[in-house]
Short mmCIF file of N, CA and C and ligand atoms in Angstrom, two decimals:
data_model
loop_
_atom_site.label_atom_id
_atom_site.label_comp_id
_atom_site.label_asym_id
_atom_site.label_seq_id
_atom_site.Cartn_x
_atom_site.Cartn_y
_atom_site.Cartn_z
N UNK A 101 14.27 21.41 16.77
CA UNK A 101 14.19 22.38 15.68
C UNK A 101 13.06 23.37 15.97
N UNK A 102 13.15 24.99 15.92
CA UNK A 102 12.37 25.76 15.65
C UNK A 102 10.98 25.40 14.81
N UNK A 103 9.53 25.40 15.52
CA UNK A 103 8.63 24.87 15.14
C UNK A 103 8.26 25.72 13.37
N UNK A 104 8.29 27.07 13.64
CA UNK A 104 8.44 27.37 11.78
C UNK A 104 9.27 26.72 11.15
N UNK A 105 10.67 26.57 11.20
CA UNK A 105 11.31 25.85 10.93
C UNK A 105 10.99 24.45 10.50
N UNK A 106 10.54 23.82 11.30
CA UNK A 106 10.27 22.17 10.98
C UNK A 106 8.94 22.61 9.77
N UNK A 107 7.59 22.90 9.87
CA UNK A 107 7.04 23.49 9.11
C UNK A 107 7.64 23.69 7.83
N UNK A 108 8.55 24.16 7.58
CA UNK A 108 8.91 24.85 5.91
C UNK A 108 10.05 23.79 6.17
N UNK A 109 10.56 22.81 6.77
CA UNK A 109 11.28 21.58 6.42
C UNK A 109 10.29 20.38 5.57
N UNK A 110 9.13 20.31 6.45
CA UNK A 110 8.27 19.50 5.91
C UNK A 110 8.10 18.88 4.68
N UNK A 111 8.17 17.97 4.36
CA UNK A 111 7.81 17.57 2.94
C UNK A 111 8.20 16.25 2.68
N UNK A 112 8.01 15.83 1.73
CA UNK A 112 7.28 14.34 1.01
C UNK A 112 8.39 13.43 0.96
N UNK A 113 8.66 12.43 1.20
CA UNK A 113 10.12 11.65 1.17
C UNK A 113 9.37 10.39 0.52
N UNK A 114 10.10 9.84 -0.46
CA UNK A 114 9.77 8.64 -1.10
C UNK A 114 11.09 7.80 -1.28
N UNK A 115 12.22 7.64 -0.98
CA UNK A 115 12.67 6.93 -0.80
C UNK A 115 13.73 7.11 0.20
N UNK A 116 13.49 5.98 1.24
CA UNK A 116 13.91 5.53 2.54
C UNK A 116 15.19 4.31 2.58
N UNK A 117 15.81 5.02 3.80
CA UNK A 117 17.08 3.38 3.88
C UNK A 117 16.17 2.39 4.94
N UNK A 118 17.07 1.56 5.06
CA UNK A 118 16.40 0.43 5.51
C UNK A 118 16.40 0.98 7.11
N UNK A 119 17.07 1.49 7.62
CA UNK A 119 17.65 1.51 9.10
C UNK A 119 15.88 1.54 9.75
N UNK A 120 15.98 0.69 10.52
CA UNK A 120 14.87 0.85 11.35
C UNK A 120 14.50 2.17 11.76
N UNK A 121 13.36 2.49 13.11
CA UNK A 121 13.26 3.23 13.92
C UNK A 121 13.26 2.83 15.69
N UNK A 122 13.48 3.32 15.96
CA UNK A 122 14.00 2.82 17.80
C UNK A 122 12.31 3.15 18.19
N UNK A 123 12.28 2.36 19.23
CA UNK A 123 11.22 2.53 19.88
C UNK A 123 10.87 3.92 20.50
N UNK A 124 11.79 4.68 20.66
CA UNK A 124 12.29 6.32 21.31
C UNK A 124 11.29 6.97 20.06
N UNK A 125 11.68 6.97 18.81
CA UNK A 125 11.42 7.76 17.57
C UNK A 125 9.85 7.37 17.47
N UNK A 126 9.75 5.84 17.10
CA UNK A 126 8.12 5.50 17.43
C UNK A 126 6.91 5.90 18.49
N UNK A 127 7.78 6.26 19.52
CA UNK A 127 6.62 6.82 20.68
C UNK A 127 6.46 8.12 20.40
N UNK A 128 7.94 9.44 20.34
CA UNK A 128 7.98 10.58 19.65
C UNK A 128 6.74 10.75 18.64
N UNK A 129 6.56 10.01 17.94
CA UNK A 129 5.77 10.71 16.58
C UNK A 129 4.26 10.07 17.13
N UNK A 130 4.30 8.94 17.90
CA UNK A 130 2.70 8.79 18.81
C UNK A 130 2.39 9.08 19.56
N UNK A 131 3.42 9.88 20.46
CA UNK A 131 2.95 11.29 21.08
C UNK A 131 2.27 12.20 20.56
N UNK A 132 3.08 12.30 19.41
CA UNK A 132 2.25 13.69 18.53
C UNK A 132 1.19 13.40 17.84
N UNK A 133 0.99 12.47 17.51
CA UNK A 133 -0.68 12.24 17.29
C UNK A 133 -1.83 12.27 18.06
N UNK A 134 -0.78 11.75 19.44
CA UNK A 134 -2.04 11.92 20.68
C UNK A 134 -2.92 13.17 20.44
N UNK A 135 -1.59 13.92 20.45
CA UNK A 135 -1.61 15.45 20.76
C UNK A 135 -2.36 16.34 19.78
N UNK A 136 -3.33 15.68 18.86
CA UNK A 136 -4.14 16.10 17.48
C UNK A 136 -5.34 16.45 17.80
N UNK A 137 -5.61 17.93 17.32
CA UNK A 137 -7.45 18.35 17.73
C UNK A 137 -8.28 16.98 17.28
N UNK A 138 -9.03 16.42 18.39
CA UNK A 138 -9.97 15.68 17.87
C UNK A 138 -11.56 15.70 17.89
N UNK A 139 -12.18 15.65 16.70
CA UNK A 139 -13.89 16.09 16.36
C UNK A 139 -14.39 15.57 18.10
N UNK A 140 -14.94 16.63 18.92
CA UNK A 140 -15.99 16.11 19.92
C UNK A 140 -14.87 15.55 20.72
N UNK A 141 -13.41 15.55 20.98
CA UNK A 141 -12.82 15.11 21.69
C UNK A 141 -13.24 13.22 22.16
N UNK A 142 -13.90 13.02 20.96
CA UNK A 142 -13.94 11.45 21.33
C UNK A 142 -12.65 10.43 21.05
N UNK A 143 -11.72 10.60 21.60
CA UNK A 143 -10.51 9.78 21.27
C UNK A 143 -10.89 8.49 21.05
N UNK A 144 -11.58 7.75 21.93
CA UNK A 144 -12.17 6.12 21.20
C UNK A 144 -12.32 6.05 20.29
N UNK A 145 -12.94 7.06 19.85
CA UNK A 145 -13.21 6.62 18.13
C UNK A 145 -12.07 6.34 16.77
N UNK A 146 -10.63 6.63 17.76
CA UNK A 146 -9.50 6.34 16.56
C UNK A 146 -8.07 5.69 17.41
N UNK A 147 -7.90 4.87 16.42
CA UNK A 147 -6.98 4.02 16.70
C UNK A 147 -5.70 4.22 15.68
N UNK A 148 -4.19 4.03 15.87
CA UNK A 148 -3.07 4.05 15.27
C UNK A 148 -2.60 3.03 15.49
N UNK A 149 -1.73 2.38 14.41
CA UNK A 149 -1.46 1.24 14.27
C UNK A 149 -0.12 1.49 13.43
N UNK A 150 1.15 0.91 14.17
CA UNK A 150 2.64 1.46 13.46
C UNK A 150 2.73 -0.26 13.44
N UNK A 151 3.18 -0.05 12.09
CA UNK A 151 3.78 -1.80 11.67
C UNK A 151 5.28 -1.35 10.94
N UNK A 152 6.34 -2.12 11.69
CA UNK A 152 7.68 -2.08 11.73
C UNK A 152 8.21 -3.56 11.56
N UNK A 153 7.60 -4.41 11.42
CA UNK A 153 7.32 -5.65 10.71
C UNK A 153 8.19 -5.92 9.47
N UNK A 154 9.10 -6.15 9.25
CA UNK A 154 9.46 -5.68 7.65
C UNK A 154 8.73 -7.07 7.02
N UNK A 155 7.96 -7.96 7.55
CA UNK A 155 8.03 -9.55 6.86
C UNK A 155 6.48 -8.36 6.53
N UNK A 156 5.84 -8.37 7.53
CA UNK A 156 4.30 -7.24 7.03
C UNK A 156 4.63 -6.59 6.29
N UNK A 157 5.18 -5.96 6.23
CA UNK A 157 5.45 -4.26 5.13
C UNK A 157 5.87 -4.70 3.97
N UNK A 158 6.30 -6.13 3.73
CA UNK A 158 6.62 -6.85 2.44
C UNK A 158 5.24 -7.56 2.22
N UNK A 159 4.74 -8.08 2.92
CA UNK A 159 3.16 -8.70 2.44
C UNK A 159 2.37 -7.83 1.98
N UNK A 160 2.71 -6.10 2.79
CA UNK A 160 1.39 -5.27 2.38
C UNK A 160 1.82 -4.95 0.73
N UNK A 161 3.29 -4.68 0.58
CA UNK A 161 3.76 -4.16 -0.66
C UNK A 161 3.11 -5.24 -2.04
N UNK A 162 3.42 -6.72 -1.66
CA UNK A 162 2.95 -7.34 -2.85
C UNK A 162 1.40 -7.24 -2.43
N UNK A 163 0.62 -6.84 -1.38
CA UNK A 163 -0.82 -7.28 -1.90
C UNK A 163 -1.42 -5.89 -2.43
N UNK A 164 0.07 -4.67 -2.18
CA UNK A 164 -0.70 -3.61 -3.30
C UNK A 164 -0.44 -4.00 -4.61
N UNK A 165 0.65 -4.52 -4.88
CA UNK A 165 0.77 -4.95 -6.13
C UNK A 165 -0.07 -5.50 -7.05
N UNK A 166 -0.76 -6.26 -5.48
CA UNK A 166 -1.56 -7.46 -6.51
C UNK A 166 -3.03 -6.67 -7.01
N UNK A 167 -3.19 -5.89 -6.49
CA UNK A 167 -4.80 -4.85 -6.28
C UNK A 167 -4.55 -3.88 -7.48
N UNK A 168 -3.00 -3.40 -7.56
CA UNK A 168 -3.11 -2.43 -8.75
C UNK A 168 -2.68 -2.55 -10.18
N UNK A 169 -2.13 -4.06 -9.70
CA UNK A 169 -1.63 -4.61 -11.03
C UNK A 169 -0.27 -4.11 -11.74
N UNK A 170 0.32 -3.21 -10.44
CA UNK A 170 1.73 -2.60 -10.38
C UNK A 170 2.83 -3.01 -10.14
N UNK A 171 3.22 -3.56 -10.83
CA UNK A 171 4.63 -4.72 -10.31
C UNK A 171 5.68 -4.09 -9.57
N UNK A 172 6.19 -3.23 -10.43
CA UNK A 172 7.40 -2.00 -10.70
C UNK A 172 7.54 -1.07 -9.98
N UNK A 173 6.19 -0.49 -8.68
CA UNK A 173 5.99 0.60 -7.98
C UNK A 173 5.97 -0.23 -6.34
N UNK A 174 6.81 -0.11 -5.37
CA UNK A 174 6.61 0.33 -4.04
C UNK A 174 5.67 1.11 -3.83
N UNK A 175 4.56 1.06 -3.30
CA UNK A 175 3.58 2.31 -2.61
C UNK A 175 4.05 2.30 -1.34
N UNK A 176 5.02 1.42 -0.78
CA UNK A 176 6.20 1.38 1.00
C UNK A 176 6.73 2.59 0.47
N UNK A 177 7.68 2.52 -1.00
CA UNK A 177 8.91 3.08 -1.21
C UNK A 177 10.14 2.32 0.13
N UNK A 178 9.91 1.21 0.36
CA UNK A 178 11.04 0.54 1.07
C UNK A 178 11.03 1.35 2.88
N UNK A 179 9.89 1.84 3.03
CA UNK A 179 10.21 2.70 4.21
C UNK A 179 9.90 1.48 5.23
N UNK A 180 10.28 1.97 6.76
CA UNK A 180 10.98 1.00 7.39
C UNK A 180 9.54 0.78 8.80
N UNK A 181 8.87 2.11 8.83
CA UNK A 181 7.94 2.23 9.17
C UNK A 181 6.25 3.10 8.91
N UNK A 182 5.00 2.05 8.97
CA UNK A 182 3.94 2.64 8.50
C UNK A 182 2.96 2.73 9.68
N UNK A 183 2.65 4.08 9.68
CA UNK A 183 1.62 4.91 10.65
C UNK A 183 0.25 4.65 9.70
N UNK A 184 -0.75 3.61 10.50
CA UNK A 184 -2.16 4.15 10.16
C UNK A 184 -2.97 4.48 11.22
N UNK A 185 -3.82 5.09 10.64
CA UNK A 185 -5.12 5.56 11.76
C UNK A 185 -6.15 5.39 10.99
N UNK A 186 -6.67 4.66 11.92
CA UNK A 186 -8.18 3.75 12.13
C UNK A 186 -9.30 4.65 12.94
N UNK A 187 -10.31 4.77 12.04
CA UNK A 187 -11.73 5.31 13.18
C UNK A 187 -12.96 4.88 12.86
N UNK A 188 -13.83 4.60 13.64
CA UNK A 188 -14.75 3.85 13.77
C UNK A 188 -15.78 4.58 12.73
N UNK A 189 -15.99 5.91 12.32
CA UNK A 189 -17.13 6.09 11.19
C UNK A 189 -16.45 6.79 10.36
N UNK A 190 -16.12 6.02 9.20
CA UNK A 190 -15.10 6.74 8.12
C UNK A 190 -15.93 7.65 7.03
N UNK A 191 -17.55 7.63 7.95
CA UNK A 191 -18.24 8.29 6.83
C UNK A 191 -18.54 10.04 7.17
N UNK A 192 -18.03 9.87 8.49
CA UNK A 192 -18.38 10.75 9.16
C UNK A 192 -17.31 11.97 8.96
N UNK A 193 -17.12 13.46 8.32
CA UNK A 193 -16.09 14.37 8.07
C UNK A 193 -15.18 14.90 9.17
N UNK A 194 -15.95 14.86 10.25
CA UNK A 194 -15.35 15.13 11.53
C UNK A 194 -13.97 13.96 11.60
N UNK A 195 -14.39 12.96 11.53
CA UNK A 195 -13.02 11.79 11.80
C UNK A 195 -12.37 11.53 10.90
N UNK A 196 -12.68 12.05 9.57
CA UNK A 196 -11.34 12.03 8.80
C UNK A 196 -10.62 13.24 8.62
N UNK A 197 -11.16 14.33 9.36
CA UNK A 197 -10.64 15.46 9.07
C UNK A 197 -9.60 15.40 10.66
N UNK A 198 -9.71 14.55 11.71
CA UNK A 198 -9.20 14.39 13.09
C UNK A 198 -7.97 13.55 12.18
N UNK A 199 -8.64 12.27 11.74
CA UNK A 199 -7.40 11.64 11.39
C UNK A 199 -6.22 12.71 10.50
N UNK A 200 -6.53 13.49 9.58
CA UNK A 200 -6.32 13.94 9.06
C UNK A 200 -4.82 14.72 9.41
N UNK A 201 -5.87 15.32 10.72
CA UNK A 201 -4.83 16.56 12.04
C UNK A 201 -3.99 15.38 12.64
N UNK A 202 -3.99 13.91 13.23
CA UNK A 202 -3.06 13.01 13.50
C UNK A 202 -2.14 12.58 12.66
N UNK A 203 -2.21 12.67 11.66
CA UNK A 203 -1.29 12.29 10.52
C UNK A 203 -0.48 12.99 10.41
N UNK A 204 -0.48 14.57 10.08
CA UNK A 204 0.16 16.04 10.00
C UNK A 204 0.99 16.31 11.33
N UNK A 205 0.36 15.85 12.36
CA UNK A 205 1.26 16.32 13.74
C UNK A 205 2.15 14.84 13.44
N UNK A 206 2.05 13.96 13.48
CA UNK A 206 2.98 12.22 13.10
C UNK A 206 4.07 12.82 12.06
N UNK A 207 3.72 13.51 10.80
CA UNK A 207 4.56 13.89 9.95
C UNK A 207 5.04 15.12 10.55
N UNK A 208 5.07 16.05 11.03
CA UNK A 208 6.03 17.07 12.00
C UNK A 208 6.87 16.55 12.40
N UNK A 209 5.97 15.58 13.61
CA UNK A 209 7.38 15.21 14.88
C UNK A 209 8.34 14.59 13.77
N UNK A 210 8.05 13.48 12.56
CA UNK A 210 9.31 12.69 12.00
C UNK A 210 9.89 13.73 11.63
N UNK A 211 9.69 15.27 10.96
CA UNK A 211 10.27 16.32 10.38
C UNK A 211 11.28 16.44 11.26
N UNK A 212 10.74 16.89 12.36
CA UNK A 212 11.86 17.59 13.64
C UNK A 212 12.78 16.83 13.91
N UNK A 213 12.50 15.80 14.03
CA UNK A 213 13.81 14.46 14.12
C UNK A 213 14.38 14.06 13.03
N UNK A 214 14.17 14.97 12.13
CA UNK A 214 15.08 14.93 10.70
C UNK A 214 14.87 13.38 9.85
N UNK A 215 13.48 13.18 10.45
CA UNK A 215 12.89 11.56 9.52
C UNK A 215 12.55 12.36 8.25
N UNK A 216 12.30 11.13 7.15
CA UNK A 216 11.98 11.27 6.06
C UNK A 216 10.22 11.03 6.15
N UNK A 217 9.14 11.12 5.64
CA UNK A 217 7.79 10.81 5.76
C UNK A 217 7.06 11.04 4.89
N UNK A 218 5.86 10.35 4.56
CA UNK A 218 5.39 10.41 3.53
C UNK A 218 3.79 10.33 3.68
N UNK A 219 3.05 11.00 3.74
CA UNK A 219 1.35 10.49 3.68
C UNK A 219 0.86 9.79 2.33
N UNK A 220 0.06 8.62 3.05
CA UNK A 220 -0.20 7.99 1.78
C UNK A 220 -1.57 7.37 2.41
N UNK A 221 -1.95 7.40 1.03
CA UNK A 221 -4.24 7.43 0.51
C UNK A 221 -4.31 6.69 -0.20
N UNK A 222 -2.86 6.33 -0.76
CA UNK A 222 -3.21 5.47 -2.34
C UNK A 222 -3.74 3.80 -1.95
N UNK A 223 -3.21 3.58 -0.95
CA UNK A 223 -3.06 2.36 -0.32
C UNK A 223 -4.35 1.68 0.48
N UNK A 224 -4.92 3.02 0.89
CA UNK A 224 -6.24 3.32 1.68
C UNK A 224 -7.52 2.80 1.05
N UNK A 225 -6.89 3.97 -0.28
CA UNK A 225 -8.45 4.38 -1.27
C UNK A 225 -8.41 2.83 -2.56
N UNK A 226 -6.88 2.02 -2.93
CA UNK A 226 -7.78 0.90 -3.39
C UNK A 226 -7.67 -0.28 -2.47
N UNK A 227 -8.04 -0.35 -1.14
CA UNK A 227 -8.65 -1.65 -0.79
C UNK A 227 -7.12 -2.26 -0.58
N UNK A 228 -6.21 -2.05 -0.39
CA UNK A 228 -4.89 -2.83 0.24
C UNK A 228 -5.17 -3.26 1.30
N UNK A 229 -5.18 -2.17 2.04
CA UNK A 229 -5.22 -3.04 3.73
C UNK A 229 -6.23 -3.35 4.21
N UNK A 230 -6.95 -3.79 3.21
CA UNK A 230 -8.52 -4.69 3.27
C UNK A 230 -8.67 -5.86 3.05
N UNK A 231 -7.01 -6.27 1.87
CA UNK A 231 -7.06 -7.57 1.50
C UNK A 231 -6.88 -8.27 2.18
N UNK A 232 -7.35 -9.57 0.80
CA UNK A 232 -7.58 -10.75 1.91
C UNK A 232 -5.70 -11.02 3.32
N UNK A 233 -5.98 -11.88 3.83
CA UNK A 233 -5.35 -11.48 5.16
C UNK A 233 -4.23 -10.29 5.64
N UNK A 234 -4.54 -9.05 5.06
CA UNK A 234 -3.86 -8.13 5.34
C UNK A 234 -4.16 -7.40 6.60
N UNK A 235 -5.51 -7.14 6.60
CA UNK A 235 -6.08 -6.53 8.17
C UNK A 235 -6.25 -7.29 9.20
N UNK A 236 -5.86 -8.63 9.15
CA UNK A 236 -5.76 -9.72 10.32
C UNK A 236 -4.41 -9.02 11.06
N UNK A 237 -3.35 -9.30 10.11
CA UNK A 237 -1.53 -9.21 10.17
C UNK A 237 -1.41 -8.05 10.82
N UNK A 238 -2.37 -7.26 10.76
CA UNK A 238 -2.11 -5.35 11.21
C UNK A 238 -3.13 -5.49 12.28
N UNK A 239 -3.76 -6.41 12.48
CA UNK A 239 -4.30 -6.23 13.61
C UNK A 239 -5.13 -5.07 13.58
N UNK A 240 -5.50 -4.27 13.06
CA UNK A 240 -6.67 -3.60 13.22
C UNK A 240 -7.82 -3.39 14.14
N UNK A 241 -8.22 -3.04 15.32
CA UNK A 241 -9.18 -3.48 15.87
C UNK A 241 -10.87 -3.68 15.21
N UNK A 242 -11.68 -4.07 15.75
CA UNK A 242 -12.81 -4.48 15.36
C UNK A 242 -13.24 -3.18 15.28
N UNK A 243 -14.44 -3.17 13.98
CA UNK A 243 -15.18 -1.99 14.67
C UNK A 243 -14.49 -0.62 13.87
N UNK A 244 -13.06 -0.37 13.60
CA UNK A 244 -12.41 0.68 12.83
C UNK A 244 -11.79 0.18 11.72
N UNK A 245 -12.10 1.12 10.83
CA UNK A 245 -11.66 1.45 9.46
C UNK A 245 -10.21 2.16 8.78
N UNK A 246 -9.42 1.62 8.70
CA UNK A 246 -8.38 2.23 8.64
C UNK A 246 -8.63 3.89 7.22
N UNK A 247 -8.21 4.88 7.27
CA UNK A 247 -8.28 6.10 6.40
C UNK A 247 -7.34 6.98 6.48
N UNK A 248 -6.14 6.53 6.84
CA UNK A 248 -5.14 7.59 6.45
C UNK A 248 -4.03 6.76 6.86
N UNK A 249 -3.02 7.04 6.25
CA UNK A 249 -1.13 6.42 6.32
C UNK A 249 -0.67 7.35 6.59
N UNK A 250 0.82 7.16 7.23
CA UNK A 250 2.06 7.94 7.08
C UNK A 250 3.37 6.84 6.93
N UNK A 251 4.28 7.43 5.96
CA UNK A 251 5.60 6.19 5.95
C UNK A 251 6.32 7.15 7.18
N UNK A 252 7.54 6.54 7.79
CA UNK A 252 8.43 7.40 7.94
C UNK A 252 9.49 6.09 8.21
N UNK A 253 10.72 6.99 7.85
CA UNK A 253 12.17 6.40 7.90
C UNK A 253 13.29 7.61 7.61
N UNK A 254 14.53 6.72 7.96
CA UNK A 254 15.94 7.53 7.13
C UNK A 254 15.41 8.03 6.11
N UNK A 255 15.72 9.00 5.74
CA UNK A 255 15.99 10.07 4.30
C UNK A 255 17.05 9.13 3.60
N UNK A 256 17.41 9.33 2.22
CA UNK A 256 18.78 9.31 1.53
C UNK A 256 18.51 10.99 1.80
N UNK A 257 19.57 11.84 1.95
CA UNK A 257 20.28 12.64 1.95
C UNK A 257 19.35 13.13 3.06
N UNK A 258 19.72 14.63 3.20
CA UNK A 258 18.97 15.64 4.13
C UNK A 258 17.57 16.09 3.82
N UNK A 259 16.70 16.37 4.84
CA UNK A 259 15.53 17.14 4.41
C UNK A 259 16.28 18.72 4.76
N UNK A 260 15.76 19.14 3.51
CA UNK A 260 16.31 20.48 3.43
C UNK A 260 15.07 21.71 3.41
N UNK A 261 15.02 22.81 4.52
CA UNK A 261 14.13 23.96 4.38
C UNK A 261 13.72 24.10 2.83
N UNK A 262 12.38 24.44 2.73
CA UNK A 262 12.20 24.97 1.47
C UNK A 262 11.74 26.76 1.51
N UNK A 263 11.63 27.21 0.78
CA UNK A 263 11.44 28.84 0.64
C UNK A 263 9.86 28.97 1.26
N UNK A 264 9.49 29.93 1.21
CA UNK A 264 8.78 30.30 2.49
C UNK A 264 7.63 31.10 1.23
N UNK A 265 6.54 31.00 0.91
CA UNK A 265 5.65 31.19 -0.23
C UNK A 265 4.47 31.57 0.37
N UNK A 266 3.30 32.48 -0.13
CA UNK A 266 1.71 32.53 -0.38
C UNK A 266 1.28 32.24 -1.39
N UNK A 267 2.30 31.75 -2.58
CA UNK A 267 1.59 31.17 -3.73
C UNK A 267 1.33 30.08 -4.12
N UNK A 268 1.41 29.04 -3.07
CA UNK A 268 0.95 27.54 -3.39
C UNK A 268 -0.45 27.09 -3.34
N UNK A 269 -0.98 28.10 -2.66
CA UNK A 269 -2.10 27.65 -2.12
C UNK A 269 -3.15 28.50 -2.45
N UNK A 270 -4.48 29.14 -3.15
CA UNK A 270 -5.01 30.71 -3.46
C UNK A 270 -5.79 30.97 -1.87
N UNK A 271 -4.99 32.08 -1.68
CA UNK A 271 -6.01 32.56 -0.37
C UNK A 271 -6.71 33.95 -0.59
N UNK A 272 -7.57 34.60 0.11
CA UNK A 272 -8.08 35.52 0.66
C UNK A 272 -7.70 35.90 1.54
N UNK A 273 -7.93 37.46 2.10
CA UNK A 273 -7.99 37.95 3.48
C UNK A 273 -9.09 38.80 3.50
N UNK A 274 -9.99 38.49 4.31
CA UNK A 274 -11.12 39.57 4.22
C UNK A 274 -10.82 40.38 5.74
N UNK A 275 -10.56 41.93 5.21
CA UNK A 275 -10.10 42.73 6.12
C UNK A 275 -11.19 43.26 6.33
C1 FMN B 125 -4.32 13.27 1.76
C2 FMN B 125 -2.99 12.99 1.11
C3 FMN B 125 -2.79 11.80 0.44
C4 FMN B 125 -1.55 11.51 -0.14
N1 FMN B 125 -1.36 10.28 -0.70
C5 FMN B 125 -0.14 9.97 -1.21
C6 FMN B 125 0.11 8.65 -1.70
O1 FMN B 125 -0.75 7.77 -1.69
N2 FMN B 125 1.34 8.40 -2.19
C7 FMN B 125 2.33 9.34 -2.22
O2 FMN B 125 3.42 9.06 -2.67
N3 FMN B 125 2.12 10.61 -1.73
C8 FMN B 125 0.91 10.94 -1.22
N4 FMN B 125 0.69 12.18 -0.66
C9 FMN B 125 1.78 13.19 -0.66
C10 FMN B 125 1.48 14.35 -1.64
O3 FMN B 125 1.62 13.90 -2.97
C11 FMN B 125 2.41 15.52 -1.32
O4 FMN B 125 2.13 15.98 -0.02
C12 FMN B 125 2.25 16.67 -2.30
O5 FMN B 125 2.67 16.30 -3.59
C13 FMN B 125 3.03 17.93 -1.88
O6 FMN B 125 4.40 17.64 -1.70
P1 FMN B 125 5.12 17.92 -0.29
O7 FMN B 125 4.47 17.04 0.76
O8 FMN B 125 6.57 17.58 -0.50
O9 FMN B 125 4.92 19.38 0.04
C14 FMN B 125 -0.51 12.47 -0.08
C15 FMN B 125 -0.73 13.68 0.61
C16 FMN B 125 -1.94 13.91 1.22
C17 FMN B 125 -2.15 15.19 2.02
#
């Protein structure tokens, strides 16, 4: 797909079919994270971690449950695969603003391959994949902090272009 194109395809998918992802589609979108400006070019400092696990992705779902006291809500939304990225100083703006740029290029490539995807913080910011044996199961390495998600899977229906705008966002141009 035409890279503007994928761009103004982009957008938020919350509910996913079950169909897996091939190992082809999984490297695709961790290519493109490789491929993310990173603060100081220190790549050590961040790690990605895709869990396709569905027995995991059902443990992580009830131990958000259990953290938010949300019975009724998927924070998966049933998706089939979850992108995190892990970096060693989550205090530091440079590496969450890198993770940030890895997440966005991860959600492209699934765009272009007509995946469904979703960034998600909610999961991050209360302490899920902190619980108790949740960051064992994900393997996490030592040393990094997980700070940013992406879901991706099948769509139900198509991702469809959206209209092409300067009013979502307030900008300037100083000429
Ligand atoms: C930093 C960040 C965190 C987000 N966290 C969540 C989340 O936890 N759960 C969720 O369903 N969507 C989450 N989103 C998706 C946004 O809600 C979504 O991008 C926004 O509503 C705009 O919709 P669009 O992506 O379709 O353009 C997040 C997006 C960003 C950039």
């Amino acid at each position: 797909m035409d890279f503007t194109k994928v761009m103004h395809t982009r957008q938020t998918t919350r509910s996913f079919q079950t169909f897996k992802l091939s190992q082809g589609q999984v490297e695709m979108m961790l290519q493109a994270g490789q491929n993310a400006p990173i603060s100081r070019g220190r790549f050590e400092d961040y790690h990605i971690t895709v869990i396709k696990n569905s027995e995991i992705l059902a443990a992580i779902t009830s131990a958000a449950k259990q953290v938010t006291g949300d019975s009724d809500k998927d924070p998966l939304y049933g998706a089939p695969a979850f992108f995190v990225v892990s970096v060693k100083e989550p205090t530091n703006p440079g590496n969450i603003a890198s993770a940030a740029a890895i997440i966005e290029n991860m959600h492209l490539q699934a765009t272009a391959e007509l995946l469904g995807s979703c960034v998600v913080m909610g999961l991050i910011r209360n302490g899920t994949l902190a619980a108790e044996g949740i960051r064992e199961k994900i393997q996490i390495p030592e040393g990094f902090t997980p700070v940013a998600g992406l879901l991706a899977g099948y769509p139900h229906g198509y991702l469809h272009e959206r209209p092409r705008t300067l009013g979502k966002i307030a900008s300037n141009i100083v000429d």
